Amino acid sequence: MDALDASVPTISPGRPFRASVTTFRALMGSGFRRYATYRQATVAGTFTNIVFGFLRCYVLLAVAAGTVGATAGGYDARQLATFVWVGQGLLNVVGLWGWVDLSERIRTGDIVADLVRPVSPVIAYLAADLGRGGHALLTRVGPPVLVGALFFPLATPSRWLTAPLFAVSVLLAVVGSFGCRYLVNATAYWLGDARGPLVFWTLGSGVLAGLYFPLRLLPDWLAVTLWVATPLPGLLQTPLDVLVERDPPALQVGLVALQAVWAVIMLALAGWVQRRAERRLVVQGG
Amino acid sequence: MIEMRDLSKTFTVRVKAGRLRREKRTIAAVDGVSLSIGRGEMVGYIGPNGAGKSTTLKMLTGVLTPTSGEVSVCGLRPVPQRTALALRIGVVFGQRSQLWWDLPLRDSFRLLRAVYRVPAAEHEARLRRCCELLDLDGFLDIPVRQLSLGQRMRGELTAALLHGPEVLFLDEPTIGLDVVSKQAVRSFLGELGRTGDVTLVLTTHDLADIERLCHRLVVIDHGRVVHDGTIEQLHARYGSRRRLVADLDSPLPPGFVLPGATMTGTEADGHRVTFTLESITAGAAVAALVTAAQVRDLSVVEPDIEDVVARLYTDGRSAEGRSAEG
């Protein structure tokens, strides 16, 4: 066993930042590959997104058609259709629902394996989640947008700023959504099982992130309160508003900045909760 | 390499104490354990279910915060310096997996190289060596979820060693494995222990693991260390003796006494006798026996560690019963 010596080497001695980037990238790759394994699930999920896309699109277009000037919440028909079809794809990129990895590992006690690694669980799960988001971006956005474009007229961005701002906004939405999901899952540290909070999250996030209907349909005071006081509009509504150019450029930049603030807050909160949880941790199951 | 002084961990549980009332009860999972383990030692850490073995291991790896006492591993304090410690220790939890469930074993190893920041050449060398000793080549490209328990455990061991840890903690690494897989795991660990580079702490219920691998045995019960020493010392302490079993053509003459031994059994109308050897060697006992009767067959039975440990656990439980009654 001469090769199994007891030294502690590093990939880039003296370059900790570079080594951290390598580790983060590898973990991102693992998230990507993990989801790439389940091709049939990807196809089934995409099909479901398309079916619900039709439902949502017809309802919102009907709402718009019944208004003066055929606009609803400040969106015209093209913007609404784009909002729905891109939203159906983005839903998976953001990963609003279905992420129970952390709570399951806490419930079964497998979390112990994460805690004996030299990487913080928040960072490790964030990297893997960005990989998951990358996989969803490549596989889950195209089909609903394509189907939407075949059946409805969609809006195309007219400002140069829109594309880079949308890219940044999507990235921040994934990070913000990860922070929220991590916190919901982490309740399992205290409750033993996060199923209750997860049901609450599924119901709440769908409404308050702008999935079921654009939040601009709500009274202004409520929409503004949601934007400022919660991270939820930043998870879906903001990137979609940026893409359909719902607001002037300055306001859009402001909304993305707000999204960034919330993403940072949620990540910091996730890190704090994780540290608190570790102090009172009881590993379940011996 | 590992130091524990008065290490304790208590858990608070709520138990039903009436229709609506619940009562808080404090349970001491580990109760004042003091141990010192040197570099390259192979220590078996055993005890009945709920004795506090896994809890100790989790405190040593920085996963659980001790309620009181001091602990240091590789000169580091496990909880506050968990990340630094993780680079220097390897951990296998027999009932948990540190591999990525959906990815092939090879990908899990590649990821661990990135997580532990191991240079490619060293990673390759260690992986090659593990593949050789644990025969991994046949299933390196199969997703972990499709591996058999034995294959997964061999993968887990490799995963714990790829970064060249100084201390290896193994929590029931042979649990649920078939005979062949157990054998593979044991011979691998034996090989690892022979180099003296890695300190090994092994918890198990399978005492054959301990007999084959560990010179030092620590027995814990109800959170306290009840034995710390070699297996031989355990036998000596609990009066385990070798036994001489003889098949005879005719029974021994009435009143036959074997000095330094006690007859502890007769079977088949006296045609099979068992002597427990106390202060006589097996050779002298055989010599005395053949002068007294025609011996057809003889065997010397070594003391069984399982019996000793079972007695140790039972003694612990009766002591607990007595103290509860008192």
XYZ file of C-alpha atoms in Angstrom:
612
model
C 0.000 0.000 0.000
C 2.912 2.300 -0.648
C 0.760 4.470 -2.892
C -1.756 5.140 -0.146
C 0.508 7.411 1.791
C -0.669 9.863 4.380
C 0.252 13.181 2.802
C -2.315 15.914 2.180
C -1.618 17.294 -1.274
C -3.491 20.014 -3.128
C -4.322 20.531 -6.772
C -2.822 24.002 -6.851
C -0.507 24.496 -3.900
C -0.348 28.178 -3.033
C -3.320 28.978 -5.243
C -6.328 28.362 -3.050
C -8.693 30.458 -5.176
C -7.883 28.519 -8.315
C -8.306 25.262 -6.439
C -11.669 26.412 -5.096
C -12.821 27.270 -8.621
C -11.755 23.791 -9.797
C -13.702 22.175 -6.963
C -16.772 24.337 -7.607
C -16.664 23.546 -11.332
C -16.351 19.820 -10.663
C -19.352 19.901 -8.338
C -21.309 21.877 -10.945
C -20.422 19.191 -13.470
C -21.739 16.544 -11.097
C -25.096 18.344 -10.864
C -25.267 18.560 -14.646
C -24.370 14.881 -15.193
C -26.736 13.732 -12.489
C -29.727 15.241 -14.290
C -28.417 14.212 -17.696
C -28.770 10.596 -16.525
C -32.555 10.771 -16.437
C -33.450 11.419 -20.083
C -36.960 9.978 -19.964
C -37.794 12.154 -16.955
C -36.556 15.177 -18.931
C -38.825 14.311 -21.865
C -41.841 13.642 -19.603
C -41.282 16.861 -17.660
C -40.972 18.894 -20.861
C -44.212 17.424 -22.198
C -46.021 18.387 -18.990
C -44.611 21.917 -19.168
C -45.928 22.276 -22.713
C -49.431 21.063 -21.776
C -49.621 23.515 -18.884
C -48.161 26.205 -21.138
C -51.228 25.984 -23.395
C -53.578 26.211 -20.399
C -51.846 29.238 -18.905
C -51.428 30.977 -22.246
C -55.089 30.666 -23.269
C -56.251 31.898 -19.842
C -53.967 34.945 -19.843
C -54.740 35.802 -23.465
C -58.445 35.598 -22.631
C -57.889 37.988 -19.722
C -56.020 40.401 -21.992
C -58.656 40.126 -24.738
C -61.330 41.232 -22.277
C -59.560 44.466 -21.385
C -59.475 47.869 -23.051
C -56.457 47.989 -25.387
C -56.043 44.184 -25.071
C -53.416 44.476 -22.374
C -53.323 42.818 -18.941
C -51.058 44.109 -16.179
C -49.218 46.218 -18.752
C -48.424 43.262 -21.060
C -49.753 42.969 -24.591
C -50.696 39.594 -26.103
C -47.204 38.914 -27.488
C -45.551 39.765 -24.184
C -48.026 37.559 -22.299
C -47.415 34.583 -24.585
C -43.649 35.056 -24.236
C -44.018 35.379 -20.467
C -45.883 32.068 -20.335
C -43.774 29.971 -22.712
C -40.366 31.145 -21.554
C -41.689 30.891 -17.995
C -42.646 27.245 -18.561
C -39.042 26.507 -19.496
C -37.497 28.754 -16.886
C -39.520 27.066 -14.154
C -37.161 24.097 -14.397
C -34.003 26.162 -14.705
C -34.888 27.986 -11.519
C -35.909 24.631 -10.047
C -38.799 26.107 -8.131
C -40.215 22.728 -7.128
C -39.183 19.192 -6.406
C -35.775 19.696 -4.786
C -35.758 17.589 -1.634
C -32.148 16.342 -1.715
C -31.073 18.086 1.456
C -34.166 17.330 3.550
C -34.046 13.672 2.511
C -30.396 13.409 3.516
C -31.181 15.009 6.861
C -34.167 12.701 7.388
C -32.173 9.558 6.606
C -29.015 10.719 8.381
C -26.968 10.596 5.145
C -26.140 14.271 5.727
C -23.285 12.984 7.847
C -21.402 12.084 4.643
C -21.715 15.709 3.458
C -20.397 17.006 6.751
C -17.163 15.016 6.655
C -16.123 16.633 3.369
C -13.842 19.658 3.239
C -16.489 21.766 1.476
C -19.370 23.583 3.136
C -22.662 21.834 2.318
C -24.165 25.156 1.177
C -21.375 25.687 -1.368
C -21.423 22.046 -2.495
C -25.200 22.026 -2.993
C -25.123 25.456 -4.684
C -22.530 24.235 -7.195
C -24.528 21.096 -7.937
C -27.701 23.185 -8.270
C -26.060 25.509 -10.794
C -25.094 22.378 -12.747
C -28.694 21.204 -12.552
C -29.841 24.648 -13.751
C -27.364 24.497 -16.646
C -28.752 21.144 -17.720
C -32.316 22.477 -17.530
C -31.307 25.561 -19.539
C -30.054 23.347 -22.367
C -32.867 20.813 -22.350
C -36.006 22.317 -20.830
C -36.246 25.850 -22.226
C -36.041 25.190 -25.973
C -39.027 22.839 -26.460
C -41.730 24.957 -24.744
C -40.469 28.141 -26.414
C -40.471 26.401 -29.801
C -43.998 25.043 -29.316
C -45.129 28.460 -28.049
C -43.644 30.139 -31.127
C -45.464 27.685 -33.417
C -48.894 28.384 -31.946
C -48.693 31.999 -30.692
C -46.955 35.195 -31.768
C -44.089 35.833 -29.328
C -42.299 39.080 -28.505
C -38.643 39.488 -29.423
C -36.400 41.868 -27.437
C -35.762 45.204 -29.075
C -33.063 46.575 -26.707
C -29.427 45.391 -26.705
C -29.377 45.469 -22.890
C -32.133 42.896 -22.617
C -30.109 39.790 -23.482
C -27.208 40.306 -21.011
C -29.589 41.553 -18.322
C -31.811 38.493 -18.837
C -28.765 36.180 -18.522
C -27.707 37.818 -15.258
C -31.279 37.781 -13.995
C -31.669 34.053 -14.714
C -28.429 33.292 -12.877
C -29.574 35.357 -9.879
C -32.969 33.644 -9.999
C -31.301 30.227 -9.765
C -29.122 31.360 -6.854
C -32.070 33.017 -5.066
C -34.274 29.999 -5.620
C -31.512 27.726 -4.318
C -31.239 29.825 -1.160
C -35.005 29.616 -0.569
C -35.125 25.872 -1.246
C -32.107 25.257 0.983
C -33.829 27.071 3.839
C -37.087 25.166 3.347
C -35.187 21.849 3.223
C -33.086 22.808 6.248
C -36.198 22.915 8.427
C -35.711 19.123 8.527
C -32.797 19.744 10.929
C -35.371 20.883 13.471
C -38.499 19.029 12.368
C -36.923 15.754 11.307
C -38.897 15.868 8.074
C -39.487 18.880 5.801
C -42.596 17.623 4.005
C -44.900 20.182 5.647
C -42.727 23.221 4.828
C -42.175 21.833 1.310
C -45.923 21.680 0.608
C -46.231 25.228 1.917
C -43.320 26.286 -0.296
C -44.804 24.644 -3.401
C -48.102 26.455 -2.919
C -46.596 29.796 -1.932
C -43.784 29.993 -4.455
C -46.030 29.200 -7.442
C -48.280 32.150 -6.636
C -45.742 34.651 -5.335
C -42.969 34.054 -7.873
C -45.315 34.890 -10.748
C -45.773 31.405 -12.149
C -49.556 31.128 -11.995
C -50.110 34.695 -13.162
C -47.848 37.759 -13.646
C -47.583 39.629 -10.354
C -48.271 42.858 -12.255
C -51.926 41.814 -12.285
C -51.970 42.482 -8.537
C -52.600 45.975 -7.109
C -49.439 48.072 -7.283
C -48.996 48.350 -3.506
C -49.088 44.560 -3.162
C -46.750 43.917 -6.073
C -44.212 46.447 -4.760
C -44.439 44.987 -1.254
C -43.794 41.491 -2.610
C -40.816 42.686 -4.639
C -39.176 44.589 -1.829
C -40.074 42.416 1.151
C -39.649 38.927 -0.319
C -37.198 37.187 -2.636
C -40.028 35.423 -4.485
C -40.676 37.766 -7.460
C -36.941 37.554 -8.189
C -37.231 33.832 -8.799
C -39.319 34.004 -11.974
C -41.189 37.259 -12.460
C -38.113 39.522 -12.712
C -36.242 37.561 -15.414
C -39.451 37.226 -17.434
C -40.234 40.932 -17.084
C -36.687 41.689 -18.252
C -37.085 39.429 -21.284
C -40.443 40.837 -22.399
C -39.217 44.383 -21.740
C -42.172 45.151 -19.502
C -40.424 48.219 -17.970
C -37.967 50.934 -19.047
C -34.255 49.906 -18.932
C -33.446 51.795 -15.714
C -36.261 50.108 -13.788
C -35.236 46.737 -15.188
C -31.661 47.235 -13.982
C -33.082 48.245 -10.589
C -35.202 45.096 -10.395
C -32.196 42.915 -11.230
C -30.150 44.730 -8.567
C -32.920 44.003 -6.067
C -32.830 40.396 -7.195
C -29.071 40.340 -6.519
C -29.579 41.741 -3.022
C -32.129 39.027 -2.247
C -29.918 36.286 -3.719
C -27.068 37.385 -1.430
C -29.405 37.582 1.578
C -30.830 34.099 0.928
C -27.371 32.546 0.476
C -26.099 34.212 3.649
C -29.203 33.027 5.515
C -28.706 29.486 4.220
C -25.099 29.551 5.463
C -26.153 30.886 8.865
C -28.942 28.321 9.259
C -26.552 25.535 8.257
C -24.053 26.618 10.915
C -26.813 26.837 13.547
C -28.097 23.418 12.551
C -24.660 21.850 12.830
C -24.382 23.038 16.402
C -27.552 21.247 17.447
C -27.328 18.420 14.951
C -28.602 14.994 15.892
C -27.716 12.544 13.154
C -30.742 10.350 12.741
C -30.533 6.587 12.551
C -27.388 5.804 14.546
C -2.992 11.005 16.817
C -6.355 10.860 18.616
C -6.884 12.146 22.148
C -10.152 12.107 24.072
C -10.481 13.319 27.628
C -13.736 12.898 29.567
C -15.634 13.085 26.307
C -19.402 13.104 26.792
C -22.438 13.583 24.627
C -25.958 13.778 25.951
C -29.165 13.927 23.960
C -32.478 15.255 25.166
C -35.484 13.216 24.118
C -39.156 13.807 24.819
C -41.080 10.806 26.042
C -44.806 10.390 26.514
C -45.704 10.779 30.178
C -49.470 10.897 29.977
C -52.244 11.550 27.506
C -50.967 14.990 26.553
C -47.928 15.412 28.714
C -44.427 14.857 27.452
C -41.414 14.701 29.597
C -37.852 15.704 28.720
C -35.278 13.033 29.406
C -31.536 13.348 29.049
C -29.680 10.351 27.691
C -25.926 10.045 27.930
C -24.840 8.453 24.652
C -21.160 8.863 25.526
C -20.264 9.280 29.171
C -16.749 10.398 30.043
C -14.674 8.486 27.511
C -10.909 9.006 27.759
C -8.694 7.370 25.149
C -5.403 7.967 23.453
C -4.688 6.377 20.083
C -1.238 6.567 18.563
C -0.114 6.891 14.925
C -0.526 3.692 12.928
C -2.598 1.899 15.575
C -5.506 -0.275 14.507
C -8.177 -0.035 17.163
C -11.406 -2.001 17.306
C -14.174 -0.038 18.978
C -17.032 -2.321 19.888
C -20.158 -2.313 21.986
C -23.794 -3.372 21.863
C -26.373 -1.379 19.895
C -26.785 2.080 21.394
C -23.527 1.845 23.355
C -22.210 5.107 21.885
C -19.804 3.854 19.209
C -21.150 5.848 16.285
C -21.690 8.917 18.469
C -18.002 8.806 19.453
C -16.988 8.509 15.815
C -19.200 11.441 14.871
C -17.573 13.561 17.572
C -14.128 12.516 16.371
C -14.966 13.530 12.814
C -16.440 16.901 13.832
C -20.011 16.080 12.888
C -21.363 16.200 16.438
C -20.446 18.747 19.085
C -19.451 17.094 22.380
C -21.508 18.108 25.415
C -18.330 18.178 27.506
C -14.748 16.982 27.492
C -11.887 17.494 25.116
C -11.063 15.855 21.835
C -8.305 16.272 19.293
C -7.628 14.383 16.065
C -4.397 14.958 14.109
C -3.775 17.854 16.491
C -6.997 19.580 15.398
C -10.231 20.220 17.267
C -12.824 18.364 15.181
C -15.852 20.687 15.337
C -14.279 24.149 14.908
C -11.652 22.817 12.486
C -13.855 20.338 10.675
C -12.926 21.424 7.151
C -9.186 21.246 7.842
C -9.661 17.899 9.570
C -11.706 16.513 6.679
C -8.604 16.745 4.459
C -6.662 14.544 6.846
C -9.168 11.859 7.724
C -11.159 9.297 5.785
C -14.558 8.119 6.949
C -16.705 5.177 5.945
C -20.145 4.913 7.455
C -21.338 1.412 6.615
C -24.963 2.462 6.552
C -24.451 5.726 4.670
C -22.959 6.527 1.306
C -20.487 9.234 0.444
C -20.667 8.370 -3.240
C -22.857 10.182 -5.757
C -25.839 7.903 -6.139
C -26.670 8.702 -9.769
C -23.129 8.770 -11.133
C -20.750 5.955 -12.075
C -18.198 5.060 -9.435
C -15.422 6.494 -11.599
C -17.168 9.905 -11.662
C -17.562 9.867 -7.885
C -13.816 9.270 -7.546
C -13.073 12.087 -10.001
C -15.292 14.420 -8.004
C -13.609 13.464 -4.774
C -10.262 14.298 -6.339
C -11.581 17.804 -6.997
C -13.212 18.106 -3.569
C -10.056 17.006 -1.736
C -7.779 18.759 -4.243
C -5.548 15.807 -4.928
C -2.991 16.091 -7.762
C -3.893 13.910 -10.747
C -0.816 11.659 -10.535
C -1.351 10.849 -6.859
C -5.037 10.263 -7.419
C -4.329 7.894 -10.283
C -1.701 5.972 -8.303
C -3.984 5.487 -5.311
C -6.965 4.584 -7.458
C -4.909 2.027 -9.375
C -3.736 0.469 -6.121
C -7.280 0.307 -4.697
C -8.605 -1.163 -7.971
C -5.949 -3.845 -7.721
C -6.599 -4.732 -4.080
C -10.370 -4.367 -4.082
C -10.987 -5.596 -7.618
C -12.984 -2.544 -8.699
C -12.301 -2.614 -12.436
C -15.427 -4.578 -13.283
C -17.833 -1.962 -11.961
C -16.078 1.410 -12.188
C -18.448 2.586 -14.923
C -21.675 1.453 -13.288
C -23.821 4.073 -11.473
C -23.557 3.687 -7.716
C -27.294 3.039 -7.373
C -26.889 -0.162 -9.415
C -23.999 -1.606 -7.399
C -24.395 -4.491 -4.973
C -23.745 -3.732 -1.319
C -20.354 -5.441 -1.459
C -19.325 -3.496 -4.556
C -20.532 -0.243 -3.041
C -18.627 -0.845 0.158
C -15.435 -1.446 -1.810
C -16.159 1.840 -3.578
C -16.734 3.573 -0.237
C -13.388 2.353 1.094
C -11.610 3.603 -2.006
C -13.419 6.945 -1.746
C -12.256 7.322 1.846
C -8.627 6.665 0.928
C -8.093 8.573 -2.307
C -6.894 11.715 -0.560
C -4.335 9.796 1.530
C -5.863 10.259 4.996
C -3.798 9.950 8.159
C -6.713 8.495 10.117
C -9.405 6.210 8.784
C -12.672 5.905 10.700
C -14.753 2.917 9.738
C -18.239 2.625 11.177
C -19.437 -0.940 10.610
C -17.783 -1.348 7.207
C -18.749 -5.007 6.865
C -22.403 -4.673 7.847
C -24.640 -6.721 5.575
C -21.796 -8.020 3.412
C -21.509 -11.619 2.235
C -18.561 -13.779 3.279
C -16.517 -13.088 0.153
C -16.988 -9.308 0.344
C -16.193 -9.317 4.057
C -13.034 -11.211 3.292
C -12.059 -8.715 0.586
C -12.657 -5.751 2.887
C -10.747 -7.354 5.766
C -7.720 -8.315 3.715
C -7.649 -4.819 2.208
C -7.741 -3.203 5.641
C -5.153 -5.668 6.907
C -2.871 -4.687 4.052
C -3.474 -1.026 4.816
C -2.732 -1.507 8.506
C 0.537 -3.305 7.839
C 2.084 -0.179 6.308
C 1.615 1.687 9.620
C 0.893 4.942 7.737
C -2.775 5.046 8.532
C -4.352 5.031 11.985
C -7.503 2.966 11.856
C -10.497 3.113 14.172
C -13.059 0.447 13.408
C -16.482 -0.037 14.944
C -18.223 -3.278 14.218
C -20.535 -5.951 15.524
C -18.582 -8.600 13.683
C -15.868 -9.670 16.088
C -14.071 -11.560 13.346
C -13.200 -8.118 11.912
C -11.533 -7.229 15.189
C -9.740 -10.534 15.624
C -8.217 -10.306 12.161
C -7.395 -6.634 12.101
C -7.054 -4.987 15.477
C -4.469 -5.606 18.121
C -6.167 -3.184 20.470
C -9.777 -3.524 21.478
C -11.871 -0.868 23.172
C -15.231 -2.044 24.488
C -17.837 0.607 25.226
C -21.141 0.044 26.953
C -23.694 2.618 28.078
C -21.298 5.306 26.895
C -18.390 4.172 29.081
C -15.214 2.314 28.258
C -15.392 -1.087 29.930
C -12.243 -2.560 28.381
C -9.202 -1.067 26.701
C -6.416 -3.466 25.829
C -5.463 -6.415 23.677
C -7.785 -9.309 22.922
C -5.529 -11.518 25.065
C -5.924 -9.135 27.990
C -9.669 -9.327 27.541
C -9.537 -13.111 27.707
C -7.291 -12.995 30.764
C -9.535 -10.488 32.488
C -12.680 -12.489 31.933
C -11.076 -15.819 32.659
C -11.370 -17.189 29.142
C -9.524 -20.482 28.981
C -8.516 -22.859 26.257
C -10.430 -26.123 26.266
C -9.244 -29.639 25.539
C -11.848 -31.914 23.961
C -10.994 -35.623 23.861
C -12.852 -38.553 22.264
C -12.107 -41.718 24.248
C -12.463 -45.450 23.490
C -13.686 -46.005 27.036
C -14.728 -43.540 29.775
C -12.099 -42.213 32.185
C -11.651 -44.180 35.426
C -13.884 -42.900 38.240
C -12.253 -40.170 40.321
C -9.828 -39.179 37.554
C -8.416 -35.699 38.162
C -6.357 -33.671 35.700
C -4.233 -31.320 37.824
C -4.515 -27.668 36.691
C -7.682 -28.342 34.682
C -11.378 -28.760 35.362
C -13.650 -31.191 33.606
C -16.428 -28.993 32.235
C -18.341 -31.519 30.179
C -18.940 -35.146 29.381
C -20.937 -36.489 26.454
C -21.773 -39.828 24.909
C -21.657 -41.730 28.208
C -18.213 -40.400 29.019
C -16.737 -41.126 25.586
C -16.239 -37.393 24.960
C -14.820 -35.208 27.731
C -14.036 -31.507 27.842
C -11.439 -29.999 30.174
C -10.964 -26.285 30.713
C -7.220 -25.666 31.032
C -6.334 -23.365 33.904
C -2.742 -23.774 35.023
C -1.649 -26.598 32.774
C -0.376 -26.497 29.220
C -2.213 -28.339 26.470
C 0.788 -30.645 25.991
C 0.933 -31.685 29.650
C -2.829 -32.215 29.717
C -2.686 -34.472 26.667
C 0.200 -36.447 28.188
C -1.761 -36.983 31.422
C -4.899 -37.959 29.556
C -3.281 -40.643 27.364
C -1.919 -42.409 30.427
C -5.415 -42.646 31.904
C -7.425 -43.716 28.848
C -7.242 -44.775 25.215
C -7.602 -41.480 23.277
C -9.148 -41.659 19.796
C -9.193 -37.965 18.918
C -8.117 -34.684 20.500
C -8.701 -31.004 19.862
C -7.669 -27.817 21.633
C -10.341 -25.117 21.366
C -9.217 -21.507 21.602
C -11.386 -19.190 23.743
C -14.169 -17.587 21.723
C -14.093 -13.796 21.717
C -17.824 -13.672 21.006
C -18.537 -15.481 24.287
C -16.330 -13.082 26.223
C -17.872 -10.029 24.670
C -21.396 -11.405 25.140
C -20.573 -11.890 28.827
C -19.197 -8.376 28.974
C -22.398 -6.929 27.481
C -24.604 -9.068 29.720
C -22.641 -8.034 32.830
C -23.130 -4.409 31.800
C -26.873 -4.889 31.433
C -27.236 -6.681 34.761
C -25.235 -3.929 36.443
C -27.564 -1.380 34.870
C -30.596 -3.407 36.018
C -29.231 -3.565 39.552
C -28.527 0.165 39.659
C -32.033 0.893 38.294
C -33.556 -1.306 40.989
C -31.420 0.307 43.642
